Amino acid sequence: MTGTLFGLGVGPGDPDLITLKALRLLRAAPVIAYPAPDRGDSLARAIVASHLDGTQTEIAIRIPIQGSRFPAADAYDRAVEAIAPHLEAGRDVAAICEGDPFFYGSFMYLYERMIEKFPVQVVPGVSSLTACAAALGTPLAARDDMLSVIPAMLPVALLRERIMSAEAAAIIKVGHHFEKVRAVLAEAGLAAKSRYVEHATMSDQRILALDQVIAGAVPYFSMILVHQRGRAWR
Amino acid sequence: MTGTLFGLGVGPGDPDLITLKALRLLRAAPVIAYPAPDRGDSLARAIVASHLDGTQTEIAIRIPIQGSRFPAADAYDRAVEAIAPHLEAGRDVAAICEGDPFFYGSFMYLYERMIEKFPVQVVPGVSSLTACAAALGTPLAARDDMLSVIPAMLPVALLRERIMSAEAAAIIKVGHHFEKVRAVLAEAGLAAKSRYVEHATMSDQRILALDQVIAGAVPYFSMILVHQRGRAWR
């Protein structure tokens, strides 16, 4: 009997936003794995730290932050080498995923390497998308609205086109693209219909008007919600 | 001291996909409210039924299914009349929301009526969007993909344009629009890149290829995920 690889969405940051299912599977797994920076602590692990008893084998998947735009294949190849022996020995492995495993998550790089060799089960989690809407007190979308999730890294022309074409837009992974995004929104006359939130549901959550944001200090986990109609319900 | 209205996302259907936070607030509230059809049982209430002890005051917000395309304002005006006295008397009210309260949820109609008069707090939940992706074993979107959430009720030309413009599309609220959507996808050459799921995470969850779906039997809670690239990670 081989073990199962669980991809557990543990929610956007507040430890209480984990689901009963993810918590049960997290605690039952003899091995846990999580993404982490080259040096330092894992945000994913920090989200669930209060739920752990310290008895599990831990595998940190260290992803180089610098360098190529997309996660280094090497890091995931090494993660497979570290995880596979546990599964082969019949031990379940819980991969901890910030937010939801399949919503722009790095879990998919493990998933594509594992799905043909081992049982894999994905447990959905509360994504940053709905967490940001709750933090802002702003419905994401309603009725026949199209809601587009738009990575901030896109080039200006595409960014503009895609923001303009949706009734509601969530611009994600803002980070050092903030100034570019702010300029696009200002030019489109959408600045007043846009709201910024960083670290939604975490203890350092901040909500700011676009003109209050200091561009150099915008974290990766930040989002701008834009409603062309002003409010989703109008 | 007035009470607080909580909008609790209770997840897509599996009772274990409620968060610790929503469960705690749900159990602590002396009054619960939930949308329900004109006659018959509430799906939102059914999701949390196993977590209730039967001692709470219950308010069913009965929404006419027939008739206008958008929820009747009357039903929400009456809900406000039923809920407000509890808040005024200092009793918290937990509004139970399928999935997430702000992701195309009917909670916003309560929210807009209450937010200026009472404290309102929204607890995000696992949305049908990520639940469907988990059920299908398909990442929703990755890296610089745009993910568009597209209500199936849109007219054909707009539906086609919006599906084609996104790397990944989630077509929601399919129901009786299925045949129209299937034709658009077939014409666009995307049938093989589309996957259908209904009642994700519920006991009657079904996953089907588009050509296996019987159009007349498609429920409202169904979704089609389309990946232009075939798979999100390629």
Short mmCIF file of C-alpha atoms in Angstrom, two decimals:
data_model
loop_
_atom_site.label_atom_id
_atom_site.label_comp_id
_atom_site.label_asym_id
_atom_site.label_seq_id
_atom_site.Cartn_x
_atom_site.Cartn_y
_atom_site.Cartn_z
CA MET A 1 0.00 0.00 0.00
CA THR A 2 1.50 3.30 -1.04
CA GLY A 3 0.72 6.47 0.88
CA THR A 4 -1.38 9.35 -0.46
CA LEU A 5 -0.08 12.81 -1.26
CA PHE A 6 -2.59 15.36 0.03
CA GLY A 7 -2.56 18.89 -1.31
CA LEU A 8 -4.16 20.79 1.55
CA GLY A 9 -5.45 24.30 1.06
CA VAL A 10 -4.95 25.89 4.49
CA GLY A 11 -6.50 29.25 3.69
CA PRO A 12 -5.20 32.79 3.24
CA GLY A 13 -3.45 33.39 6.57
CA ASP A 14 -5.78 33.39 9.56
CA PRO A 15 -5.17 29.97 11.17
CA ASP A 16 -8.91 29.72 11.84
CA LEU A 17 -9.65 29.81 8.12
CA ILE A 18 -8.46 26.24 7.66
CA THR A 19 -11.25 23.73 6.98
CA LEU A 20 -12.16 20.84 9.25
CA LYS A 21 -11.10 18.46 6.48
CA ALA A 22 -7.68 20.00 5.89
CA LEU A 23 -7.03 20.16 9.63
CA ARG A 24 -7.94 16.50 10.13
CA LEU A 25 -5.72 15.34 7.24
CA LEU A 26 -2.89 17.66 8.30
CA ARG A 27 -2.82 16.23 11.81
CA ALA A 28 -3.12 12.62 10.66
CA ALA A 29 -0.21 12.72 8.20
CA PRO A 30 3.11 11.40 9.50
CA VAL A 31 4.94 13.66 7.01
CA ILE A 32 4.28 17.28 6.09
CA ALA A 33 5.82 19.27 3.23
CA TYR A 34 5.66 22.98 2.46
CA PRO A 35 7.20 25.60 0.19
CA ALA A 36 9.79 27.86 1.81
CA PRO A 37 12.21 30.53 0.66
CA ASP A 38 15.91 29.78 0.16
CA ARG A 39 16.54 30.89 3.71
CA GLY A 40 14.10 31.60 6.47
CA ASP A 41 10.62 30.55 7.41
CA SER A 42 7.77 29.13 5.37
CA LEU A 43 4.60 31.22 5.29
CA ALA A 44 2.52 28.11 4.57
CA ARG A 45 3.92 26.38 7.64
CA ALA A 46 3.40 29.49 9.75
CA ILE A 47 -0.32 29.48 8.91
CA VAL A 48 -0.75 26.01 10.44
CA ALA A 49 1.96 26.18 13.11
CA SER A 50 -0.56 26.42 15.97
CA HIS A 51 -2.21 23.20 14.74
CA LEU A 52 1.01 21.10 14.77
CA ASP A 53 2.36 19.08 17.68
CA GLY A 54 5.95 18.81 16.49
CA THR A 55 5.97 15.04 16.01
CA GLN A 56 5.74 14.99 12.20
CA THR A 57 8.57 14.59 9.74
CA GLU A 58 8.94 17.88 7.88
CA ILE A 59 10.11 18.51 4.33
CA ALA A 60 10.78 22.12 3.37
CA ILE A 61 10.61 22.64 -0.39
CA ARG A 62 13.08 25.49 -0.75
CA ILE A 63 12.32 27.61 -3.81
CA PRO A 64 14.92 30.16 -4.99
CA ILE A 65 13.24 33.59 -4.93
CA GLN A 66 15.78 35.26 -7.19
CA GLY A 67 16.32 34.23 -10.75
CA SER A 68 13.83 32.97 -13.26
CA ARG A 69 10.26 34.20 -13.32
CA PHE A 70 8.78 30.74 -12.85
CA PRO A 71 9.65 28.34 -10.07
CA ALA A 72 12.81 26.38 -10.68
CA ALA A 73 12.09 22.87 -11.91
CA ASP A 74 15.10 21.63 -9.94
CA ALA A 75 13.52 22.51 -6.61
CA TYR A 76 10.43 20.45 -7.40
CA ASP A 77 12.47 17.56 -8.75
CA ARG A 78 14.33 17.49 -5.44
CA ALA A 79 11.04 17.68 -3.54
CA VAL A 80 9.80 14.60 -5.40
CA GLU A 81 12.97 12.76 -4.37
CA ALA A 82 12.36 13.71 -0.73
CA ILE A 83 8.63 12.89 -0.73
CA ALA A 84 8.43 9.74 -2.89
CA PRO A 85 10.21 7.39 -0.45
CA HIS A 86 7.63 8.20 2.23
CA LEU A 87 4.75 7.43 -0.12
CA GLU A 88 6.44 4.22 -1.28
CA ALA A 89 6.77 3.19 2.37
CA GLY A 90 3.04 3.72 2.88
CA ARG A 91 3.25 7.02 4.71
CA ASP A 92 0.84 9.78 3.76
CA VAL A 93 2.36 13.17 3.01
CA ALA A 94 0.42 16.42 3.58
CA ALA A 95 1.60 19.24 1.33
CA ILE A 96 0.58 22.53 2.95
CA CYS A 97 -0.63 25.13 0.46
CA GLU A 98 -1.38 28.77 1.23
CA GLY A 99 -4.92 29.61 0.12
CA ASP A 100 -6.08 26.97 -2.33
CA PRO A 101 -3.74 24.41 -3.97
CA PHE A 102 -5.05 24.99 -7.50
CA PHE A 103 -5.56 28.78 -7.44
CA TYR A 104 -2.21 30.02 -8.79
CA GLY A 105 -0.53 27.75 -6.25
CA SER A 106 2.90 26.17 -6.50
CA PHE A 107 1.36 22.81 -5.54
CA MET A 108 0.66 22.15 -9.21
CA TYR A 109 4.38 21.65 -9.81
CA LEU A 110 4.36 18.80 -7.31
CA TYR A 111 1.04 17.56 -8.63
CA GLU A 112 2.23 17.21 -12.22
CA ARG A 113 5.26 15.23 -11.04
CA MET A 114 3.30 12.92 -8.72
CA ILE A 115 -0.13 12.32 -10.24
CA GLU A 116 0.90 9.46 -12.49
CA LYS A 117 2.86 7.60 -9.83
CA PHE A 118 0.98 8.01 -6.55
CA PRO A 119 -2.55 8.64 -5.24
CA VAL A 120 -3.00 12.40 -4.93
CA GLN A 121 -5.96 14.12 -3.27
CA VAL A 122 -6.57 17.86 -3.33
CA VAL A 123 -8.54 19.58 -0.58
CA PRO A 124 -9.73 23.03 -1.65
CA GLY A 125 -9.13 25.97 0.67
CA VAL A 126 -10.27 29.54 1.14
CA SER A 127 -8.40 31.47 -1.55
CA SER A 128 -6.88 34.93 -1.27
CA LEU A 129 -9.52 36.03 -3.79
CA THR A 130 -12.49 35.65 -1.47
CA ALA A 131 -10.40 36.56 1.59
CA CYS A 132 -9.58 39.95 0.04
CA ALA A 133 -13.22 40.59 -0.83
CA ALA A 134 -14.24 39.81 2.76
CA ALA A 135 -11.48 42.05 4.13
CA LEU A 136 -12.58 44.90 1.88
CA GLY A 137 -16.29 44.40 2.58
CA THR A 138 -16.86 44.31 -1.17
CA PRO A 139 -18.74 41.60 -3.06
CA LEU A 140 -16.51 40.20 -5.80
CA ALA A 141 -19.14 39.71 -8.46
CA ALA A 142 -22.86 39.17 -8.86
CA ARG A 143 -25.48 38.01 -11.32
CA ASP A 144 -24.09 38.19 -14.89
CA ASP A 145 -20.80 39.95 -14.04
CA MET A 146 -17.63 38.52 -15.48
CA LEU A 147 -14.92 38.38 -12.84
CA SER A 148 -11.37 38.26 -14.19
CA VAL A 149 -8.36 37.33 -12.12
CA ILE A 150 -5.42 39.14 -13.67
CA PRO A 151 -1.77 38.65 -12.68
CA ALA A 152 -0.08 42.04 -12.30
CA MET A 153 3.00 40.89 -14.19
CA LEU A 154 1.25 41.24 -17.57
CA PRO A 155 2.49 43.97 -19.92
CA VAL A 156 0.68 47.34 -19.80
CA ALA A 157 -1.40 47.02 -22.96
CA LEU A 158 -2.70 43.55 -22.07
CA LEU A 159 -3.29 44.57 -18.48
CA ARG A 160 -5.38 47.55 -19.59
CA GLU A 161 -7.38 45.52 -22.09
CA ARG A 162 -8.14 42.79 -19.60
CA ILE A 163 -9.09 45.10 -16.75
CA MET A 164 -11.39 47.09 -19.03
CA SER A 165 -13.16 44.02 -20.43
CA ALA A 166 -14.42 42.68 -17.08
CA GLU A 167 -17.20 44.01 -14.84
CA ALA A 168 -15.02 43.01 -11.90
CA ALA A 169 -11.29 42.43 -11.83
CA ALA A 170 -8.98 41.07 -9.17
CA ILE A 171 -5.39 42.05 -9.91
CA ILE A 172 -3.19 39.60 -8.04
CA LYS A 173 0.49 39.21 -7.15
CA VAL A 174 0.88 42.99 -7.28
CA GLY A 175 4.25 43.33 -5.48
CA HIS A 176 6.74 45.40 -7.46
CA HIS A 177 4.25 45.82 -10.34
CA PHE A 178 2.20 48.25 -8.25
CA GLU A 179 3.24 51.50 -9.91
CA LYS A 180 2.48 50.08 -13.37
CA VAL A 181 -0.96 48.88 -12.26
CA ARG A 182 -1.78 52.17 -10.53
CA ALA A 183 -0.91 54.07 -13.72
CA VAL A 184 -3.12 51.81 -15.85
CA LEU A 185 -6.05 52.23 -13.44
CA ALA A 186 -5.60 56.02 -13.26
CA GLU A 187 -5.45 56.34 -17.04
CA ALA A 188 -8.60 54.22 -17.35
CA GLY A 189 -10.44 56.41 -14.84
CA LEU A 190 -10.83 53.46 -12.48
CA ALA A 191 -8.73 54.64 -9.53
CA ALA A 192 -11.80 55.56 -7.47
CA LYS A 193 -13.34 52.16 -8.19
CA SER A 194 -10.24 50.27 -7.07
CA ARG A 195 -9.31 49.10 -3.60
CA TYR A 196 -6.01 47.72 -2.35
CA VAL A 197 -5.45 45.09 0.35
CA GLU A 198 -2.29 43.34 1.50
CA HIS A 199 -1.91 40.26 3.71
CA ALA A 200 -5.68 39.75 3.90
CA THR A 201 -6.83 37.97 7.09
CA MET A 202 -3.29 38.00 8.53
CA SER A 203 -2.37 39.99 11.63
CA ASP A 204 -0.64 42.59 9.45
CA GLN A 205 -3.55 43.05 7.04
CA ARG A 206 -3.73 46.56 5.55
CA ILE A 207 -6.36 48.22 3.39
CA LEU A 208 -5.42 51.39 1.54
CA ALA A 209 -6.67 53.76 -1.12
CA LEU A 210 -4.44 53.51 -4.20
CA ASP A 211 -2.91 56.94 -3.64
CA GLN A 212 -1.88 56.00 -0.09
CA VAL A 213 0.16 52.98 -1.16
CA ILE A 214 3.94 53.30 -1.16
CA ALA A 215 4.96 51.48 -4.32
CA GLY A 216 8.31 50.24 -3.03
CA ALA A 217 6.70 48.54 -0.03
CA VAL A 218 4.01 46.46 -1.74
CA PRO A 219 4.28 42.75 -0.85
CA TYR A 220 3.69 39.85 -3.23
CA PHE A 221 0.55 38.91 -1.27
CA SER A 222 -1.43 41.97 -2.21
CA MET A 223 -4.43 42.45 -4.44
CA ILE A 224 -6.40 45.24 -6.08
CA LEU A 225 -10.13 44.76 -6.64
CA VAL A 226 -11.73 46.85 -9.37
CA HIS A 227 -15.47 47.19 -9.94
CA GLN A 228 -16.39 48.92 -13.14
CA ARG A 229 -19.89 49.41 -11.77
CA GLY A 230 -18.55 50.89 -8.57
CA ARG A 231 -20.21 48.22 -6.50
CA ALA A 232 -21.10 44.69 -7.42
CA TRP A 233 -24.71 45.07 -6.38
CA ARG A 234 -25.46 48.19 -8.40
CA MET B 1 -25.13 46.89 22.32
CA THR B 2 -26.50 45.74 19.00
CA GLY B 3 -25.73 42.28 17.70
CA THR B 4 -23.52 41.52 14.71
CA LEU B 5 -24.68 40.06 11.42
CA PHE B 6 -22.18 37.43 10.31
CA GLY B 7 -22.04 36.33 6.68
CA LEU B 8 -20.54 32.87 7.02
CA GLY B 9 -19.14 31.09 4.00
CA VAL B 10 -19.78 27.43 4.80
CA GLY B 11 -18.12 25.97 1.73
CA PRO B 12 -19.32 24.19 -1.41
CA GLY B 13 -21.21 21.25 0.06
CA ASP B 14 -19.03 18.81 2.00
CA PRO B 15 -19.79 19.65 5.66
CA ASP B 16 -16.09 19.16 6.43
CA LEU B 17 -15.17 22.05 4.14
CA ILE B 18 -16.43 24.61 6.63
CA THR B 19 -13.66 26.62 8.32
CA LEU B 20 -12.95 26.57 12.05
CA LYS B 21 -13.91 30.24 12.19
CA ALA B 22 -17.27 29.85 10.45
CA LEU B 23 -18.10 26.80 12.57
CA ARG B 24 -17.31 28.62 15.82
CA LEU B 25 -19.40 31.67 14.86
CA LEU B 26 -22.21 29.49 13.55
CA ARG B 27 -22.50 27.58 16.82
CA ALA B 28 -22.22 30.70 18.98
CA ALA B 29 -25.02 32.64 17.26
CA PRO B 30 -28.44 32.50 18.93
CA VAL B 31 -30.08 33.12 15.54
CA ILE B 32 -29.28 31.63 12.13
CA ALA B 33 -30.63 32.71 8.74
CA TYR B 34 -30.34 31.05 5.35
CA PRO B 35 -31.72 31.28 1.82
CA ALA B 36 -34.31 28.69 0.90
CA PRO B 37 -36.61 28.03 -2.03
CA ASP B 38 -40.28 28.98 -1.93
CA ARG B 39 -41.08 25.51 -0.68
CA GLY B 40 -38.74 22.84 0.56
CA ASP B 41 -35.36 22.63 2.14
CA SER B 42 -32.45 25.05 2.16
CA LEU B 43 -29.23 23.76 0.61
CA ALA B 44 -27.19 26.18 2.73
CA ARG B 45 -28.79 24.84 5.91
CA ALA B 46 -28.30 21.24 4.76
CA ILE B 47 -24.54 21.83 4.43
CA VAL B 48 -24.25 22.73 8.12
CA ALA B 49 -27.10 20.57 9.49
CA SER B 50 -24.71 18.12 11.16
CA HIS B 51 -23.08 21.02 13.04
CA LEU B 52 -26.35 22.34 14.56
CA ASP B 53 -27.90 21.30 17.88
CA GLY B 54 -31.44 22.51 17.18
CA THR B 55 -31.50 25.19 19.88
CA GLN B 56 -31.09 28.23 17.61
CA THR B 57 -33.82 30.48 16.28
CA GLU B 58 -34.01 29.95 12.53
CA ILE B 59 -34.99 32.42 9.81
CA ALA B 60 -35.52 30.99 6.34
CA ILE B 61 -35.16 33.65 3.64
CA ARG B 62 -37.55 32.24 1.04
CA ILE B 63 -36.57 33.35 -2.47
CA PRO B 64 -39.03 32.77 -5.31
CA ILE B 65 -37.28 30.61 -7.92
CA GLN B 66 -39.68 31.41 -10.73
CA GLY B 67 -40.08 34.86 -12.10
CA SER B 68 -37.51 37.55 -12.51
CA ARG B 69 -33.91 36.75 -13.36
CA PHE B 70 -32.56 38.50 -10.29
CA PRO B 71 -33.61 37.80 -6.71
CA ALA B 72 -36.77 39.56 -5.68
CA ALA B 73 -36.08 42.67 -3.62
CA ASP B 74 -39.21 41.91 -1.58
CA ALA B 75 -37.77 38.71 -0.18
CA TYR B 76 -34.70 40.52 1.12
CA ASP B 77 -36.73 43.41 2.49
CA ARG B 78 -38.76 40.87 4.48
CA ALA B 79 -35.55 39.16 5.62
CA VAL B 80 -34.32 42.49 6.99
CA GLU B 81 -37.58 42.86 8.93
CA ALA B 82 -37.11 39.41 10.44
CA ILE B 83 -33.41 39.81 11.26
CA ALA B 84 -33.18 43.45 12.43
CA PRO B 85 -35.12 43.00 15.71
CA HIS B 86 -32.66 40.31 16.82
CA LEU B 87 -29.69 42.58 16.13
CA GLU B 88 -31.40 45.49 17.89
CA ALA B 89 -31.94 43.25 20.90
CA GLY B 90 -28.22 42.44 20.97
CA ARG B 91 -28.45 38.96 19.48
CA ASP B 92 -25.91 37.97 16.81
CA VAL B 93 -27.31 36.52 13.61
CA ALA B 94 -25.33 34.06 11.49
CA ALA B 95 -26.32 34.13 7.82
CA ILE B 96 -25.31 30.82 6.27
CA CYS B 97 -23.92 31.18 2.75
CA GLU B 98 -23.11 28.33 0.37
CA GLY B 99 -19.52 28.61 -0.79
CA ASP B 100 -18.30 32.13 -0.15
CA PRO B 101 -20.62 35.05 0.77
CA PHE B 102 -19.13 37.46 -1.78
CA PHE B 103 -18.53 35.08 -4.71
CA TYR B 104 -21.79 35.47 -6.68
CA GLY B 105 -23.64 34.89 -3.43
CA SER B 106 -27.08 36.13 -2.49
CA PHE B 107 -25.67 37.38 0.83
CA MET B 108 -24.81 40.67 -0.83
CA TYR B 109 -28.51 41.54 -1.00
CA LEU B 110 -28.70 41.30 2.78
CA TYR B 111 -25.33 43.03 3.11
CA GLU B 112 -26.35 46.12 1.16
CA ARG B 113 -29.47 46.46 3.28
CA MET B 114 -27.69 45.99 6.63
CA ILE B 115 -24.19 47.49 6.36
CA GLU B 116 -25.19 51.03 7.19
CA LYS B 117 -27.34 50.10 10.18
CA PHE B 118 -25.59 47.21 11.94
CA PRO B 119 -22.13 45.72 12.41
CA VAL B 120 -21.60 43.15 9.67
CA GLN B 121 -18.68 40.72 9.44
CA VAL B 122 -17.97 38.46 6.48
CA VAL B 123 -16.10 35.19 6.88
CA PRO B 124 -14.78 33.91 3.55
CA GLY B 125 -15.42 30.30 2.61
CA VAL B 126 -14.23 27.71 0.13
CA SER B 127 -15.91 28.72 -3.13
CA SER B 128 -17.35 26.41 -5.77
CA LEU B 129 -14.58 27.68 -8.05
CA THR B 130 -11.74 26.00 -6.21
CA ALA B 131 -13.95 23.07 -5.15
CA CYS B 132 -14.61 22.25 -8.82
CA ALA B 133 -10.92 22.45 -9.68
CA ALA B 134 -10.09 20.07 -6.83
CA ALA B 135 -12.85 17.69 -7.90
CA LEU B 136 -11.58 17.70 -11.48
CA GLY B 137 -7.93 17.36 -10.48
CA THR B 138 -7.18 20.37 -12.66
CA PRO B 139 -5.27 23.48 -11.58
CA LEU B 140 -7.40 26.55 -12.25
CA ALA B 141 -4.66 28.89 -13.36
CA ALA B 142 -0.95 29.45 -12.97
CA ARG B 143 1.76 32.04 -13.43
CA ASP B 144 0.56 34.80 -15.82
CA ASP B 145 -2.71 33.13 -16.86
CA MET B 146 -5.84 35.22 -16.74
CA LEU B 147 -8.70 33.28 -15.16
CA SER B 148 -12.17 34.49 -16.05
CA VAL B 149 -15.31 33.50 -14.20
CA ILE B 150 -18.11 33.69 -16.72
CA PRO B 151 -21.82 33.30 -15.91
CA ALA B 152 -23.44 30.97 -18.45
CA MET B 153 -26.46 33.25 -18.83
CA LEU B 154 -24.52 35.66 -21.09
CA PRO B 155 -25.60 35.88 -24.74
CA VAL B 156 -23.70 33.70 -27.24
CA ALA B 157 -21.47 36.35 -28.81
CA LEU B 158 -20.30 37.72 -25.47
CA LEU B 159 -19.87 34.23 -24.05
CA ARG B 160 -17.65 33.26 -27.00
CA GLU B 161 -15.56 36.43 -26.81
CA ARG B 162 -14.99 36.10 -23.09
CA ILE B 163 -14.14 32.41 -23.15
CA MET B 164 -11.67 32.95 -25.99
CA SER B 165 -9.92 35.89 -24.33
CA ALA B 166 -8.87 34.02 -21.17
CA GLU B 167 -6.18 31.38 -20.72
CA ALA B 168 -8.51 29.71 -18.26
CA ALA B 169 -12.26 30.08 -17.94
CA ALA B 170 -14.73 28.87 -15.34
CA ILE B 171 -18.25 28.94 -16.74
CA ILE B 172 -20.61 29.02 -13.77
CA LYS B 173 -24.34 28.64 -13.10
CA VAL B 174 -24.62 26.44 -16.18
CA GLY B 175 -28.07 24.91 -15.53
CA HIS B 176 -30.38 25.27 -18.49
CA HIS B 177 -27.76 27.22 -20.45
CA PHE B 178 -25.75 24.04 -21.00
CA GLU B 179 -26.64 23.41 -24.64
CA LYS B 180 -25.73 26.98 -25.59
CA VAL B 181 -22.39 26.74 -23.80
CA ARG B 182 -21.58 23.35 -25.32
CA ALA B 183 -22.23 24.73 -28.81
CA VAL B 184 -19.99 27.75 -28.20
CA LEU B 185 -17.16 25.51 -26.93
CA ALA B 186 -17.53 23.07 -29.81
CA GLU B 187 -17.48 25.87 -32.38
CA ALA B 188 -14.37 27.34 -30.75
CA GLY B 189 -12.59 23.97 -30.87
CA LEU B 190 -12.39 23.89 -27.07
CA ALA B 191 -14.63 20.88 -26.32
CA ALA B 192 -11.64 18.62 -25.62
CA LYS B 193 -10.14 21.23 -23.30
CA SER B 194 -13.34 21.57 -21.28
CA ARG B 195 -14.48 19.57 -18.28
CA TYR B 196 -17.86 19.48 -16.60
CA VAL B 197 -18.61 18.98 -12.91
CA GLU B 198 -21.86 19.21 -10.97
CA HIS B 199 -22.42 19.35 -7.19
CA ALA B 200 -18.69 19.42 -6.49
CA THR B 201 -17.74 17.94 -3.08
CA MET B 202 -21.34 16.88 -2.40
CA SER B 203 -22.38 13.23 -2.13
CA ASP B 204 -23.92 13.41 -5.62
CA GLN B 205 -20.89 14.98 -7.30
CA ARG B 206 -20.55 14.01 -10.99
CA ILE B 207 -17.77 14.65 -13.49
CA LEU B 208 -18.56 14.20 -17.16
CA ALA B 209 -17.13 14.82 -20.58
CA LEU B 210 -19.19 17.47 -22.38
CA ASP B 211 -20.66 14.96 -24.83
CA GLN B 212 -21.89 12.76 -21.99
CA VAL B 213 -23.94 15.49 -20.34
CA ILE B 214 -27.72 15.40 -20.77
CA ALA B 215 -28.63 19.03 -21.31
CA GLY B 216 -32.06 18.83 -19.70
CA ALA B 217 -30.65 17.47 -16.45
CA VAL B 218 -27.93 20.03 -15.71
CA PRO B 219 -28.34 21.59 -12.24
CA TYR B 220 -27.70 25.25 -11.36
CA PHE B 221 -24.69 24.19 -9.28
CA SER B 222 -22.59 23.02 -12.18
CA MET B 223 -19.46 24.41 -13.77
CA ILE B 224 -17.35 23.94 -16.88
CA LEU B 225 -13.61 24.58 -16.66
CA VAL B 226 -11.83 25.43 -19.90
CA HIS B 227 -8.06 25.58 -20.33
CA GLN B 228 -6.92 27.06 -23.60
CA ARG B 229 -3.48 25.60 -22.98
CA GLY B 230 -4.95 22.20 -22.26
CA ARG B 231 -3.46 22.14 -18.81
CA ALA B 232 -2.59 25.03 -16.56
CA TRP B 233 0.97 23.89 -16.03
CA ARG B 234 1.93 23.60 -19.70
#
